[in-house]
Short mmCIF file of C-alpha atoms and ligand atoms in Angstrom, two decimals:
data_model
loop_
_atom_site.label_atom_id
_atom_site.label_comp_id
_atom_site.label_asym_id
_atom_site.label_seq_id
_atom_site.Cartn_x
_atom_site.Cartn_y
_atom_site.Cartn_z
CA UNK A 1 -0.02 0.36 -0.52
CA UNK A 2 1.37 3.05 -0.79
CA UNK A 3 0.73 7.05 1.21
CA UNK A 4 -1.03 9.26 -0.35
CA UNK A 5 0.55 11.93 2.22
CA UNK A 6 3.52 12.51 3.92
CA UNK A 7 5.14 14.54 6.48
CA UNK A 8 9.54 15.41 6.67
CA UNK A 9 9.62 16.80 9.90
CA UNK A 10 9.24 15.05 13.20
CA UNK A 11 8.72 17.22 16.13
CA UNK A 12 6.28 18.70 17.61
CA UNK A 13 4.20 20.00 14.70
CA UNK A 14 4.99 17.60 12.07
CA UNK A 15 4.10 13.68 14.76
CA UNK A 16 0.86 16.11 15.27
CA UNK A 17 0.16 16.49 12.18
CA UNK A 18 1.36 13.52 10.71
CA UNK A 19 -1.19 11.22 13.48
CA UNK A 20 -4.30 13.98 12.57
CA UNK A 21 -4.32 13.21 9.12
CA UNK A 22 -3.30 8.59 9.99
CA UNK A 23 -6.35 9.74 12.69
CA UNK A 24 -8.60 10.45 9.70
CA UNK A 25 -8.27 8.10 7.04
CA UNK A 26 -5.78 8.88 5.41
CA UNK A 27 -1.98 6.99 5.07
CA UNK A 28 0.77 8.86 5.64
CA UNK A 29 4.42 8.15 4.57
CA UNK A 30 6.97 9.92 7.84
CA UNK A 31 11.00 11.03 6.77
CA UNK A 32 12.99 12.86 9.44
CA UNK A 33 16.58 13.31 9.22
CA UNK A 34 17.35 12.11 12.43
CA UNK A 35 15.95 8.93 12.04
CA UNK A 36 15.34 8.73 16.54
CA UNK A 37 12.48 10.87 16.17
CA UNK A 38 10.29 8.48 12.90
CA UNK A 39 11.40 5.11 15.47
CA UNK A 40 9.80 7.77 18.70
CA UNK A 41 6.54 8.12 16.63
CA UNK A 42 5.92 5.26 15.69
CA UNK A 43 6.63 3.12 19.02
CA UNK A 44 4.39 5.78 20.27
CA UNK A 45 1.91 6.28 17.67
CA UNK A 46 1.96 3.43 14.88
CA UNK A 47 -1.04 2.01 15.91
CA UNK A 48 -3.17 4.61 15.65
CA UNK A 49 -3.38 4.84 11.56
CA UNK A 50 -1.14 3.82 8.96
CA UNK A 51 1.97 5.17 9.13
CA UNK A 52 5.32 4.25 6.61
CA UNK A 53 8.15 5.36 7.93
CA UNK A 54 10.79 5.62 5.74
CA UNK A 55 14.69 6.57 7.00
CA UNK A 56 15.75 7.95 3.87
CA UNK A 57 14.31 10.09 1.53
CA UNK A 58 13.86 8.45 -1.45
CA UNK A 59 12.64 5.60 0.19
CA UNK A 60 10.21 8.35 1.82
CA UNK A 61 9.08 9.47 -1.64
CA UNK A 62 9.39 6.84 -2.92
CA UNK A 63 6.82 5.04 -0.74
CA UNK A 64 4.11 7.78 -1.81
CA UNK A 65 1.20 7.64 -4.47
CA UNK A 66 1.39 10.15 -7.25
CA UNK A 67 0.42 12.72 -7.67
CA UNK A 68 2.61 12.76 -3.91
CA UNK A 69 2.42 14.68 -1.97
CA UNK A 70 4.44 15.86 1.36
CA UNK A 71 4.67 18.46 4.07
CA UNK A 72 7.21 19.80 5.12
CA UNK A 73 6.94 21.25 9.30
CA UNK A 74 11.04 21.90 9.57
CA UNK A 75 12.83 24.39 11.24
CA UNK A 76 12.39 27.56 9.66
CA UNK A 77 14.61 29.12 6.92
CA UNK A 78 17.43 27.04 5.41
CA UNK A 79 16.72 23.71 6.78
CA UNK A 80 13.72 24.55 4.70
CA UNK A 81 14.96 25.66 1.58
CA UNK A 82 17.35 22.16 2.47
CA UNK A 83 13.88 20.39 2.93
CA UNK A 84 12.78 21.58 -0.41
CA UNK A 85 15.45 20.86 -2.56
CA UNK A 86 15.67 16.82 -1.33
CA UNK A 87 12.35 16.63 -1.92
CA UNK A 88 12.31 18.83 -5.74
CA UNK A 89 15.34 16.51 -6.81
CA UNK A 90 14.27 12.36 -5.94
CA UNK A 91 10.26 13.60 -6.96
CA UNK A 92 8.61 13.88 -10.22
CA UNK A 93 7.16 16.77 -12.23
CA UNK A 94 2.35 17.14 -10.66
CA UNK A 95 4.46 16.20 -7.59
CA UNK A 96 3.27 18.54 -4.89
CA UNK A 97 5.20 20.10 -2.37
CA UNK A 98 4.21 21.56 1.01
CA UNK A 99 5.73 23.75 3.36
CA UNK A 100 3.84 24.02 6.46
CA UNK A 101 6.07 25.73 8.38
CA UNK A 102 5.73 30.27 9.53
CA UNK A 103 7.55 31.13 6.35
CA UNK A 104 7.95 34.75 4.91
CA UNK A 105 5.65 34.80 1.87
CA UNK A 106 8.16 36.53 0.23
CA UNK A 107 10.78 32.66 0.70
CA UNK A 108 7.00 31.34 -0.78
CA UNK A 109 7.08 33.54 -3.61
CA UNK A 110 10.83 32.79 -4.44
CA UNK A 111 11.08 28.62 -4.25
CA UNK A 112 7.11 28.15 -5.14
CA UNK A 113 8.33 30.08 -8.64
CA UNK A 114 11.70 27.76 -8.55
CA UNK A 115 9.52 25.14 -7.82
CA UNK A 116 6.94 25.70 -10.92
CA UNK A 117 10.10 25.36 -13.51
CA UNK A 118 10.31 22.27 -12.60
CA UNK A 119 7.66 21.44 -13.49
CA UNK A 120 6.83 20.54 -9.56
CA UNK A 121 3.80 22.22 -7.28
CA UNK A 122 5.10 24.53 -4.01
CA UNK A 123 2.55 25.47 -1.82
CA UNK A 124 2.96 27.57 1.31
CA UNK A 125 0.55 26.83 3.75
CA UNK A 126 0.28 29.26 7.24
CA UNK A 127 -1.01 26.25 9.76
CA UNK A 128 -2.01 27.55 13.05
CA UNK A 129 -3.29 26.36 16.63
CA UNK A 130 -0.40 25.34 17.92
CA UNK A 131 0.55 21.88 18.43
CA UNK A 132 -3.00 21.30 19.71
CA UNK A 133 -4.59 22.27 16.86
CA UNK A 134 -2.28 20.62 14.79
CA UNK A 135 -3.25 17.31 16.44
CA UNK A 136 -7.31 17.97 16.63
CA UNK A 137 -7.32 20.13 13.86
CA UNK A 138 -6.22 23.27 12.68
CA UNK A 139 -7.13 26.19 10.83
CA UNK A 140 -5.47 26.25 7.63
CA UNK A 141 -4.30 28.61 5.02
CA UNK A 142 -2.77 26.73 1.81
CA UNK A 143 -0.92 29.29 -0.93
CA UNK A 144 -0.40 27.21 -5.17
CA UNK A 145 -2.09 26.36 -7.68
CA UNK A 146 -5.91 25.24 -8.30
CA UNK A 147 -4.40 22.42 -9.75
CA UNK A 148 -2.69 21.40 -6.14
CA UNK A 149 -5.66 21.98 -4.24
CA UNK A 150 -7.29 19.84 -6.28
CA UNK A 151 -4.64 17.37 -4.39
CA UNK A 152 -4.38 18.83 -1.27
CA UNK A 153 -7.66 20.07 -0.52
CA UNK A 154 -9.08 16.57 0.35
CA UNK A 155 -6.50 15.82 2.14
CA UNK A 156 -5.89 18.95 4.29
CA UNK A 157 -10.23 19.31 4.95
CA UNK A 158 -10.49 16.05 6.22
CA UNK A 159 -7.11 17.06 8.77
CA UNK A 160 -8.79 20.59 9.83
CA UNK A 161 -11.10 22.18 12.50
CA UNK A 162 -14.83 22.73 11.89
CA UNK A 163 -16.30 25.77 12.68
CA UNK A 164 -20.01 26.15 12.50
CA UNK A 165 -20.15 22.96 10.38
CA UNK A 166 -17.66 24.18 8.10
CA UNK A 167 -13.86 23.08 7.44
CA UNK A 168 -10.63 25.28 9.07
CA UNK A 169 -9.52 25.25 5.04
CA UNK A 170 -9.92 27.61 1.82
CA UNK A 171 -7.74 27.80 -1.40
CA UNK A 172 -6.25 31.09 0.03
CA UNK A 173 -5.10 32.19 -3.11
CA UNK A 174 -2.36 31.46 -5.95
CA UNK A 175 2.15 31.46 -4.39
CA UNK A 176 3.30 32.94 -1.16
CA UNK A 177 -0.78 33.96 -0.19
CA UNK A 178 -1.55 31.04 1.53
CA UNK A 179 1.29 32.75 3.93
CA UNK A 180 0.45 36.00 3.82
CA UNK A 181 -2.98 35.70 4.95
CA UNK A 182 -1.45 33.48 8.46
CA UNK A 183 1.08 36.29 8.76
CA UNK A 184 -1.79 39.32 8.38
CA UNK A 185 -3.03 36.24 11.38
CA UNK A 186 -0.65 36.18 13.61
CA UNK A 187 -0.13 40.32 13.43
CA UNK A 188 -3.65 40.72 14.34
CA UNK A 189 -3.19 38.21 16.59
CA UNK A 190 -0.60 40.98 18.09
CA UNK A 191 -2.73 42.93 18.21
CA UNK A 192 -5.74 41.05 20.47
CA UNK A 193 -3.60 39.79 23.03
CA UNK A 194 -1.96 43.90 23.42
CA UNK A 195 -5.87 45.00 24.27
CA UNK A 196 -6.47 42.03 25.98
CA UNK A 197 -3.92 42.96 27.82
CA UNK A 198 -4.22 47.03 28.13
CA UNK A 199 -7.76 45.57 29.78
CA UNK A 200 -6.39 43.92 32.59
CA UNK A 201 -3.68 46.34 32.99
CA UNK A 202 -6.54 49.29 33.74
CA UNK A 203 -8.60 46.59 35.48
CA UNK A 204 -5.69 45.24 37.78
CA UNK A 205 -3.92 49.04 38.56
CA UNK A 206 -6.63 51.20 37.53
CA UNK A 207 -9.37 49.83 39.69
CA UNK A 208 -7.18 47.69 41.96
CA UNK A 209 -8.90 44.51 40.91
CA UNK A 210 -6.81 41.28 42.12
CA UNK A 211 -7.18 38.64 38.46
CA UNK A 212 -9.03 36.44 40.18
CA UNK A 213 -12.10 38.92 40.09
CA UNK A 214 -10.00 39.70 36.86
CA UNK A 215 -10.00 36.71 35.49
CA UNK A 216 -14.25 36.30 36.67
CA UNK A 217 -14.98 40.12 34.57
CA UNK A 218 -13.37 37.64 31.73
CA UNK A 219 -15.07 35.06 31.84
CA UNK A 220 -18.39 36.87 31.87
CA UNK A 221 -17.24 38.35 29.00
CA UNK A 222 -16.58 35.16 26.96
CA UNK A 223 -20.72 35.09 26.99
CA UNK A 224 -21.11 37.95 24.39
CA UNK A 225 -19.69 39.66 21.90
CA UNK A 226 -15.67 39.41 23.00
CA UNK A 227 -16.09 35.36 22.95
CA UNK A 228 -12.85 33.85 21.38
CA UNK A 229 -9.96 31.54 22.84
CA UNK A 230 -7.71 34.56 23.41
CA UNK A 231 -10.46 35.55 26.32
CA UNK A 232 -11.15 32.11 27.36
CA UNK A 233 -7.59 31.55 27.84
CA UNK A 234 -7.29 35.12 29.67
CA UNK A 235 -9.17 34.03 32.31
CA UNK A 236 -7.71 30.74 32.25
CA UNK A 237 -3.83 32.24 32.77
CA UNK A 238 -5.74 34.64 35.77
CA UNK A 239 -7.23 32.33 37.55
CA UNK A 240 -3.46 30.56 38.18
CA UNK A 241 -1.56 30.55 41.51
CA UNK A 242 1.65 29.62 41.67
CA UNK A 243 1.80 26.14 43.64
CA UNK A 244 5.53 27.95 45.36
CA UNK A 245 4.44 30.75 46.83
CA UNK A 246 0.49 31.27 46.21
CA UNK A 247 1.17 34.08 44.47
CA UNK A 248 -1.27 34.66 41.36
CA UNK A 249 -0.08 32.99 38.52
CA UNK A 250 1.48 36.04 36.77
CA UNK A 251 2.64 37.75 39.61
CA UNK A 252 5.59 35.64 39.43
CA UNK A 253 5.41 36.08 35.78
CA UNK A 254 8.38 38.35 34.53
CA UNK A 255 6.78 40.68 32.36
CA UNK A 256 8.65 40.81 28.76
CA UNK A 257 7.37 39.86 25.73
CA UNK A 258 8.76 37.46 23.91
CA UNK A 259 8.37 38.06 19.97
CA UNK A 260 9.68 35.01 17.35
CA UNK A 261 8.94 37.48 14.36
CA UNK A 262 5.44 37.38 12.46
CA UNK A 263 3.80 40.40 14.56
CA UNK A 264 7.16 42.69 13.25
CA UNK A 265 6.76 40.71 9.90
CA UNK A 266 3.21 42.06 9.74
CA UNK A 267 4.24 45.42 10.50
CA UNK A 268 6.69 45.89 8.13
CA UNK A 269 4.64 44.62 4.66
CA UNK A 270 2.39 46.79 5.77
CA UNK A 271 4.71 50.24 6.01
CA UNK A 272 5.86 48.57 2.67
CA UNK A 273 2.25 48.81 1.15
CA UNK A 274 1.49 51.97 2.98
CA UNK A 275 -1.61 50.24 4.92
CA UNK A 276 -1.75 51.66 8.21
CA UNK A 277 -2.17 48.65 11.00
CA UNK A 278 -1.89 50.96 13.24
CA UNK A 279 -3.10 47.81 16.41
CA UNK A 280 -0.74 45.60 14.93
CA UNK A 281 1.83 48.12 15.18
CA UNK A 282 1.78 49.26 18.88
CA UNK A 283 1.36 45.66 20.22
CA UNK A 284 4.61 44.69 18.79
CA UNK A 285 5.99 47.70 20.10
CA UNK A 286 4.84 47.03 23.06
CA UNK A 287 6.10 43.99 22.87
CA UNK A 288 9.92 45.79 22.33
CA UNK A 289 9.23 48.58 25.05
CA UNK A 290 8.68 45.26 27.78
CA UNK A 291 11.84 44.03 26.77
CA UNK A 292 14.55 47.29 26.86
CA UNK A 293 16.28 46.60 30.34
CA UNK A 294 18.29 49.37 30.15
CA UNK A 295 15.78 51.77 30.31
CA UNK A 296 13.71 50.15 33.18
CA UNK A 297 16.07 49.26 34.71
CA UNK A 298 17.48 52.89 35.03
CA UNK A 299 13.59 53.80 35.73
CA UNK A 300 13.50 51.81 38.52
CA UNK A 301 16.67 53.98 39.70
CA UNK A 302 15.98 57.12 38.65
CA UNK A 303 11.48 56.73 38.39
CA UNK A 304 9.64 59.34 35.58
CA UNK A 305 7.39 60.78 37.20
CA UNK A 306 3.61 61.40 36.34
CA UNK A 307 0.75 60.39 37.93
CA UNK A 308 0.17 56.83 39.75
CA UNK A 309 -2.19 54.53 37.72
CA UNK A 310 -5.12 55.18 40.38
CA UNK A 311 -8.09 56.28 38.03
CA UNK A 312 -9.37 57.25 40.96
CA UNK A 313 -12.89 55.74 40.28
CA UNK A 314 -15.68 54.58 43.44
CA UNK A 315 -16.35 51.82 44.37
CA UNK A 316 -19.73 52.37 43.24
CA UNK A 317 -19.08 53.64 39.98
CA UNK A 318 -16.51 50.75 39.41
CA UNK A 319 -19.07 48.33 37.41
CA UNK A 320 -20.21 50.88 35.09
CA UNK A 321 -16.47 51.58 34.21
CA UNK A 322 -15.20 47.12 33.57
CA UNK A 323 -18.47 47.78 31.62
CA UNK A 324 -16.65 50.88 29.39
CA UNK A 325 -13.69 48.41 28.63
CA UNK A 326 -15.11 45.77 27.75
CA UNK A 327 -16.81 48.23 24.66
CA UNK A 328 -13.37 49.93 24.85
CA UNK A 329 -12.37 46.52 24.05
CA UNK A 330 -14.37 45.81 21.50
CA UNK A 331 -14.10 48.71 19.35
CA UNK A 332 -10.99 49.04 19.43
CA UNK A 333 -10.57 44.80 18.28
CA UNK A 334 -13.06 45.95 15.66
CA UNK A 335 -10.54 48.34 14.47
CA UNK A 336 -7.33 45.86 14.43
CA UNK A 337 -8.91 43.27 12.62
CA UNK A 338 -10.04 46.24 10.42
CA UNK A 339 -6.77 47.05 9.37
CA UNK A 340 -6.31 42.59 8.80
CA UNK A 341 -7.89 42.87 6.63
CA UNK A 342 -7.07 46.24 4.55
CA UNK A 343 -3.24 44.89 4.62
CA UNK A 344 -4.44 41.24 3.26
CA UNK A 345 -6.56 43.44 0.05
CA UNK A 346 -3.33 45.24 -0.26
CA UNK A 347 -1.44 42.23 -0.63
CA UNK A 348 -3.48 40.63 -2.54
CA UNK A 349 -3.79 43.36 -5.08
CA UNK A 350 -0.14 43.74 -5.09
CA UNK A 351 0.58 40.75 -5.94
CA UNK A 352 -2.84 40.11 -7.99
CA UNK A 353 -4.14 37.88 -5.54
CA UNK A 354 -7.79 37.01 -5.24
CA UNK A 355 -8.78 36.67 -1.34
CA UNK A 356 -12.13 35.69 -0.64
CA UNK A 357 -12.55 37.92 2.00
CA UNK A 358 -15.32 36.76 3.79
CA UNK A 359 -13.46 32.25 3.41
CA UNK A 360 -10.58 34.13 5.46
CA UNK A 361 -13.30 35.21 8.38
CA UNK A 362 -14.85 31.91 8.26
CA UNK A 363 -11.26 29.71 8.43
CA UNK A 364 -10.62 31.85 10.96
CA UNK A 365 -13.36 30.40 13.60
CA UNK A 366 -11.96 27.43 14.74
CA UNK A 367 -8.36 25.97 14.72
CA UNK A 368 -6.53 28.80 15.09
CA UNK A 369 -5.36 31.82 18.08
CA UNK A 370 -8.08 34.67 17.29
CA UNK A 371 -10.86 31.93 16.21
CA UNK A 372 -14.09 33.93 17.32
CA UNK A 373 -18.49 34.37 17.78
CA UNK A 374 -17.16 38.08 16.08
CA UNK A 375 -15.43 36.36 13.15
CA UNK A 376 -18.80 35.60 12.53
CA UNK A 377 -19.80 38.95 11.70
CA UNK A 378 -16.33 38.78 9.01
CA UNK A 379 -18.06 37.14 7.10
CA UNK A 380 -21.71 37.59 6.56
CA UNK A 381 -20.68 41.26 5.86
CA UNK A 382 -17.74 40.38 3.07
CA UNK A 383 -20.95 37.53 1.92
CA UNK A 384 -23.32 40.64 2.06
CA UNK A 385 -21.06 42.58 -0.09
CA UNK A 386 -20.90 38.86 -2.89
CA UNK A 387 -24.20 38.29 -2.42
CA UNK A 388 -24.91 41.61 -3.55
CA UNK A 389 -26.63 42.18 -0.53
CA UNK A 390 -24.71 45.12 0.67
CA UNK A 391 -22.32 47.60 -1.49
CA UNK A 392 -19.26 47.33 -1.76
CA UNK A 393 -17.31 48.91 1.70
CA UNK A 394 -14.10 49.47 1.59
CA UNK A 395 -12.99 49.58 5.58
CA UNK A 396 -15.11 46.88 7.79
CA UNK A 397 -15.60 49.91 9.66
CA UNK A 398 -18.54 51.22 7.35
CA UNK A 399 -20.01 47.74 7.31
CA UNK A 400 -23.75 48.27 8.83
CA UNK A 401 -23.23 46.18 12.24
CA UNK A 402 -19.30 47.57 12.39
CA UNK A 403 -20.52 51.21 12.20
CA UNK A 404 -23.47 51.47 14.63
CA UNK A 405 -21.11 48.10 17.48
CA UNK A 406 -18.73 50.67 17.00
CA UNK A 407 -21.24 54.57 17.31
CA UNK A 408 -22.05 52.37 20.93
CA UNK A 409 -19.37 51.76 22.12
CA UNK A 410 -17.02 54.77 21.26
CA UNK A 411 -18.33 57.58 24.09
CA UNK A 412 -17.19 53.82 27.15
CA UNK A 413 -14.24 53.80 24.67
CA UNK A 414 -13.50 57.86 24.66
CA UNK A 415 -13.73 57.68 28.41
CA UNK A 416 -11.14 55.28 28.91
CA UNK A 417 -8.26 56.12 26.76
CA UNK A 418 -8.77 59.76 28.49
CA UNK A 419 -8.92 58.03 32.21
CA UNK A 420 -6.21 56.19 30.81
CA UNK A 421 -4.00 58.78 30.11
CA UNK A 422 -4.85 61.49 33.54
CA UNK A 423 -4.65 57.90 35.68
CA UNK A 424 -0.52 57.50 33.85
CA UNK A 425 -1.71 54.21 32.56
CA UNK A 426 -0.66 52.77 29.32
CA UNK A 427 -3.04 51.55 26.17
CA UNK A 428 -1.60 52.29 22.46
CA UNK A 429 -3.72 50.22 21.04
CA UNK A 430 -7.04 50.83 22.49
CA UNK A 431 -5.76 55.07 21.70
CA UNK A 432 -4.51 54.36 18.45
CA UNK A 433 -7.38 52.67 17.27
CA UNK A 434 -9.63 56.01 18.74
CA UNK A 435 -7.19 57.86 16.47
CA UNK A 436 -7.27 55.48 13.60
CA UNK A 437 -10.98 55.38 13.73
CA UNK A 438 -10.99 59.54 14.72
CA UNK A 439 -8.27 60.27 11.53
CA UNK A 440 -10.31 58.21 9.32
CA UNK A 441 -13.88 59.75 9.89
CA UNK A 442 -12.31 63.40 9.98
CA UNK A 443 -13.74 65.97 7.43
CA UNK A 444 -10.03 67.47 6.90
CA UNK A 445 -6.64 65.90 8.79
CA UNK A 446 -3.06 68.14 9.74
CA UNK A 447 -1.96 66.69 6.64
CA UNK A 448 -2.36 69.53 4.23
CA UNK A 449 -0.82 71.95 6.66
CA UNK A 450 2.22 69.06 6.50
CA UNK A 451 2.12 68.93 2.39
CA UNK A 452 2.99 72.36 3.04
CA UNK A 453 5.80 72.33 4.74
CA UNK A 454 6.80 69.32 1.47
CA UNK A 455 6.26 72.09 -0.46
CA UNK A 456 8.41 75.35 1.35
CA UNK A 457 11.62 72.65 2.07
CA UNK A 458 12.02 70.06 -0.75
CA UNK A 459 9.43 72.10 -3.61
CA UNK A 460 8.14 68.44 -3.45
CA UNK A 461 4.03 69.78 -5.20
CA UNK A 462 0.26 69.62 -3.55
CA UNK A 463 -3.23 69.48 -4.55
CA UNK A 464 -5.75 72.52 -4.29
CA UNK A 465 -9.48 71.48 -3.71
CA UNK A 466 -10.33 73.68 -6.17
CA UNK A 467 -9.34 72.79 -9.07
CA UNK A 468 -7.11 69.61 -10.40
CA UNK A 469 -3.45 69.70 -10.97
CA UNK A 470 0.16 70.16 -9.32
CA UNK A 471 1.81 73.25 -8.09
CA UNK A 472 4.08 74.47 -5.87
CA UNK A 473 4.47 78.10 -3.95
CA UNK A 474 7.73 80.13 -4.63
CA UNK A 475 8.53 79.71 -1.08
CA UNK A 476 11.96 81.60 -1.36
CA UNK A 477 11.18 84.99 -4.18
CA UNK A 478 7.49 86.19 -4.33
CA UNK A 479 5.57 83.33 -2.65
CA UNK A 480 4.09 83.77 -6.03
CA UNK A 481 1.59 79.96 -7.05
CA UNK A 482 3.09 78.32 -10.13
CA UNK A 483 1.27 75.37 -12.05
CA UNK A 484 3.93 71.80 -12.00
CA UNK A 485 1.76 69.43 -14.16
P1 NDP B 1 11.27 23.57 14.53
O1 NDP B 1 11.06 24.26 14.63
O2 NDP B 1 11.59 22.81 16.55
O3 NDP B 1 12.02 22.55 13.59
C1 NDP B 1 12.48 20.40 14.15
C2 NDP B 1 12.67 20.12 13.06
O4 NDP B 1 13.53 20.53 11.82
C3 NDP B 1 12.52 18.68 13.23
O5 NDP B 1 12.41 18.22 12.95
C4 NDP B 1 14.53 18.57 12.92
O6 NDP B 1 15.23 17.38 13.22
C5 NDP B 1 14.03 19.43 11.58
N1 NDP B 1 15.59 20.18 11.19
C6 NDP B 1 15.63 21.55 11.96
N2 NDP B 1 16.88 21.85 11.09
C7 NDP B 1 16.62 20.21 9.87
C8 NDP B 1 17.56 19.91 7.85
N3 NDP B 1 19.29 21.27 8.53
N4 NDP B 1 17.46 19.05 7.81
C9 NDP B 1 16.07 18.39 8.06
N5 NDP B 1 15.37 18.60 8.40
C10 NDP B 1 15.61 19.97 9.81
O7 NDP B 1 9.30 22.61 15.06
P2 NDP B 1 8.61 21.97 14.90
O8 NDP B 1 7.45 21.03 15.01
O9 NDP B 1 8.55 23.56 17.10
O10 NDP B 1 8.20 23.51 13.81
C11 NDP B 1 7.61 23.28 12.80
C12 NDP B 1 7.95 24.47 12.27
O11 NDP B 1 6.59 25.10 12.27
C13 NDP B 1 8.41 25.53 12.01
O12 NDP B 1 9.11 25.91 10.83
C14 NDP B 1 7.65 26.16 12.10
O13 NDP B 1 7.91 27.59 12.45
C15 NDP B 1 5.89 25.96 12.66
N6 NDP B 1 5.57 26.50 12.74
C16 NDP B 1 5.23 25.90 14.10
C17 NDP B 1 4.15 26.16 15.25
C18 NDP B 1 5.10 25.94 16.69
O14 NDP B 1 3.00 26.48 17.56
N7 NDP B 1 5.62 25.39 17.58
C19 NDP B 1 2.81 26.42 15.20
C20 NDP B 1 2.40 26.29 13.98
C21 NDP B 1 3.61 26.73 12.86
P3 NDP B 1 16.02 16.30 13.47
O15 NDP B 1 14.79 16.05 14.84
O16 NDP B 1 16.88 15.74 12.75
O17 NDP B 1 16.56 17.87 14.37
#
């Protein structure tokens, strides 16, 4: 018997993915550079389904039925390139190489081009959900050709998470589209986590609530519009007590947030596409600030002055403020997601991808870290446009549901941002999202003044509100205006 799918790289992600595939009726060829890992997988889980372990890449490729399809789950970067090369050498035209790692979409575009030139298919597939997702159902974002999707689609659908009866996988677009969307997914995840962090900080420092009490608040929030995996685990983390000290777990953790780079890629890409993803950017910068050891140590020695973080809210008014924070969180979250979808749209335009944004929202409803009830609202918005039930909108913020949601939350949102500023609690994602919203709804922006400055020092020219063309004022001359185009 031959395998209909193979997995290369059997560390946490690869072995869980291989097991998931085997659990769903696939015959799975498995290969790992170090054979001991393959043996461990077979010894511990070999009876869970049909596996064909291989000692060499040639043996692995020979055990696959045509078109041979192999998913690579090795360390990102050079190891992934090495495995792609080795597989391409051993495979034949028409075969499919899938990179399931967190590769940068530009690498995927490059690799797809090179592999396609050799007559094979290359699919960059974003996989979200961590090790648990890989085993029990991830959300997957494959790119590549339509032809490769015909073979790969049914296999991926067999192992994907299921949300409201639908598998959380869809063909995103050609070459790097899948990894691009996965990258933005991770960026949105950063923003979502930062917004939750700011909410916690407001209740903790601002209202003096305990982590347990705040955990209870998140439990409540999880029952409404904010229902999501991240809100759910926030409550779990806040309720956790450190066994060693008896203190709240969150108080014994060093307050420096790690990152592995996908958030940074999202922001770098957004900058190059000129898409203002302020929520995601503030989230990445906040993790950066948390890691500025030298500056934070200096502040510990000679503190910068300012208010102490107490919001000064009476006990009787605390519940109302907690509700205001919930609304601010929801409004900011809408902005962060709207910005993320803007980035996907800009990427699609730049690289010629046809991306169904409603489908993207749908496959994020299960399996991945940002899974949330709220994504139903986003998919509905895009699907309504696709079905002609609603006019196309340029930003999710102009969709009727979201327009109304932000409208009803905004008084609370403004109050929270204003009070946080007065109390000295940093809320960069809350406040930048609000500024973005206000920027978007401004009839006149100070960009006019900036154009004046640019024309003054660099003769960069400006447009006039009352006439087409480009103009320059002779600032160092008689200050008359000339038309330049
Ligand atoms: P690691 O990233 O830790 O990679 C270990 C695997 O890579 C091992 O199988 C190892 O083989 C193999 N490897 C390393 N170098 C080479 C090389 N030069 N040639 C061949 N094989 C090599 O494993 P993970 O399972 O954590 O992640 C796999 C991929 O999935 C990564 O790209 C990661 O970014 C991505 N990913 C991870 C998620 C997670 O939650 N961990 C979530 C989503 C994606 P050996 O045993 O021989 O050392």
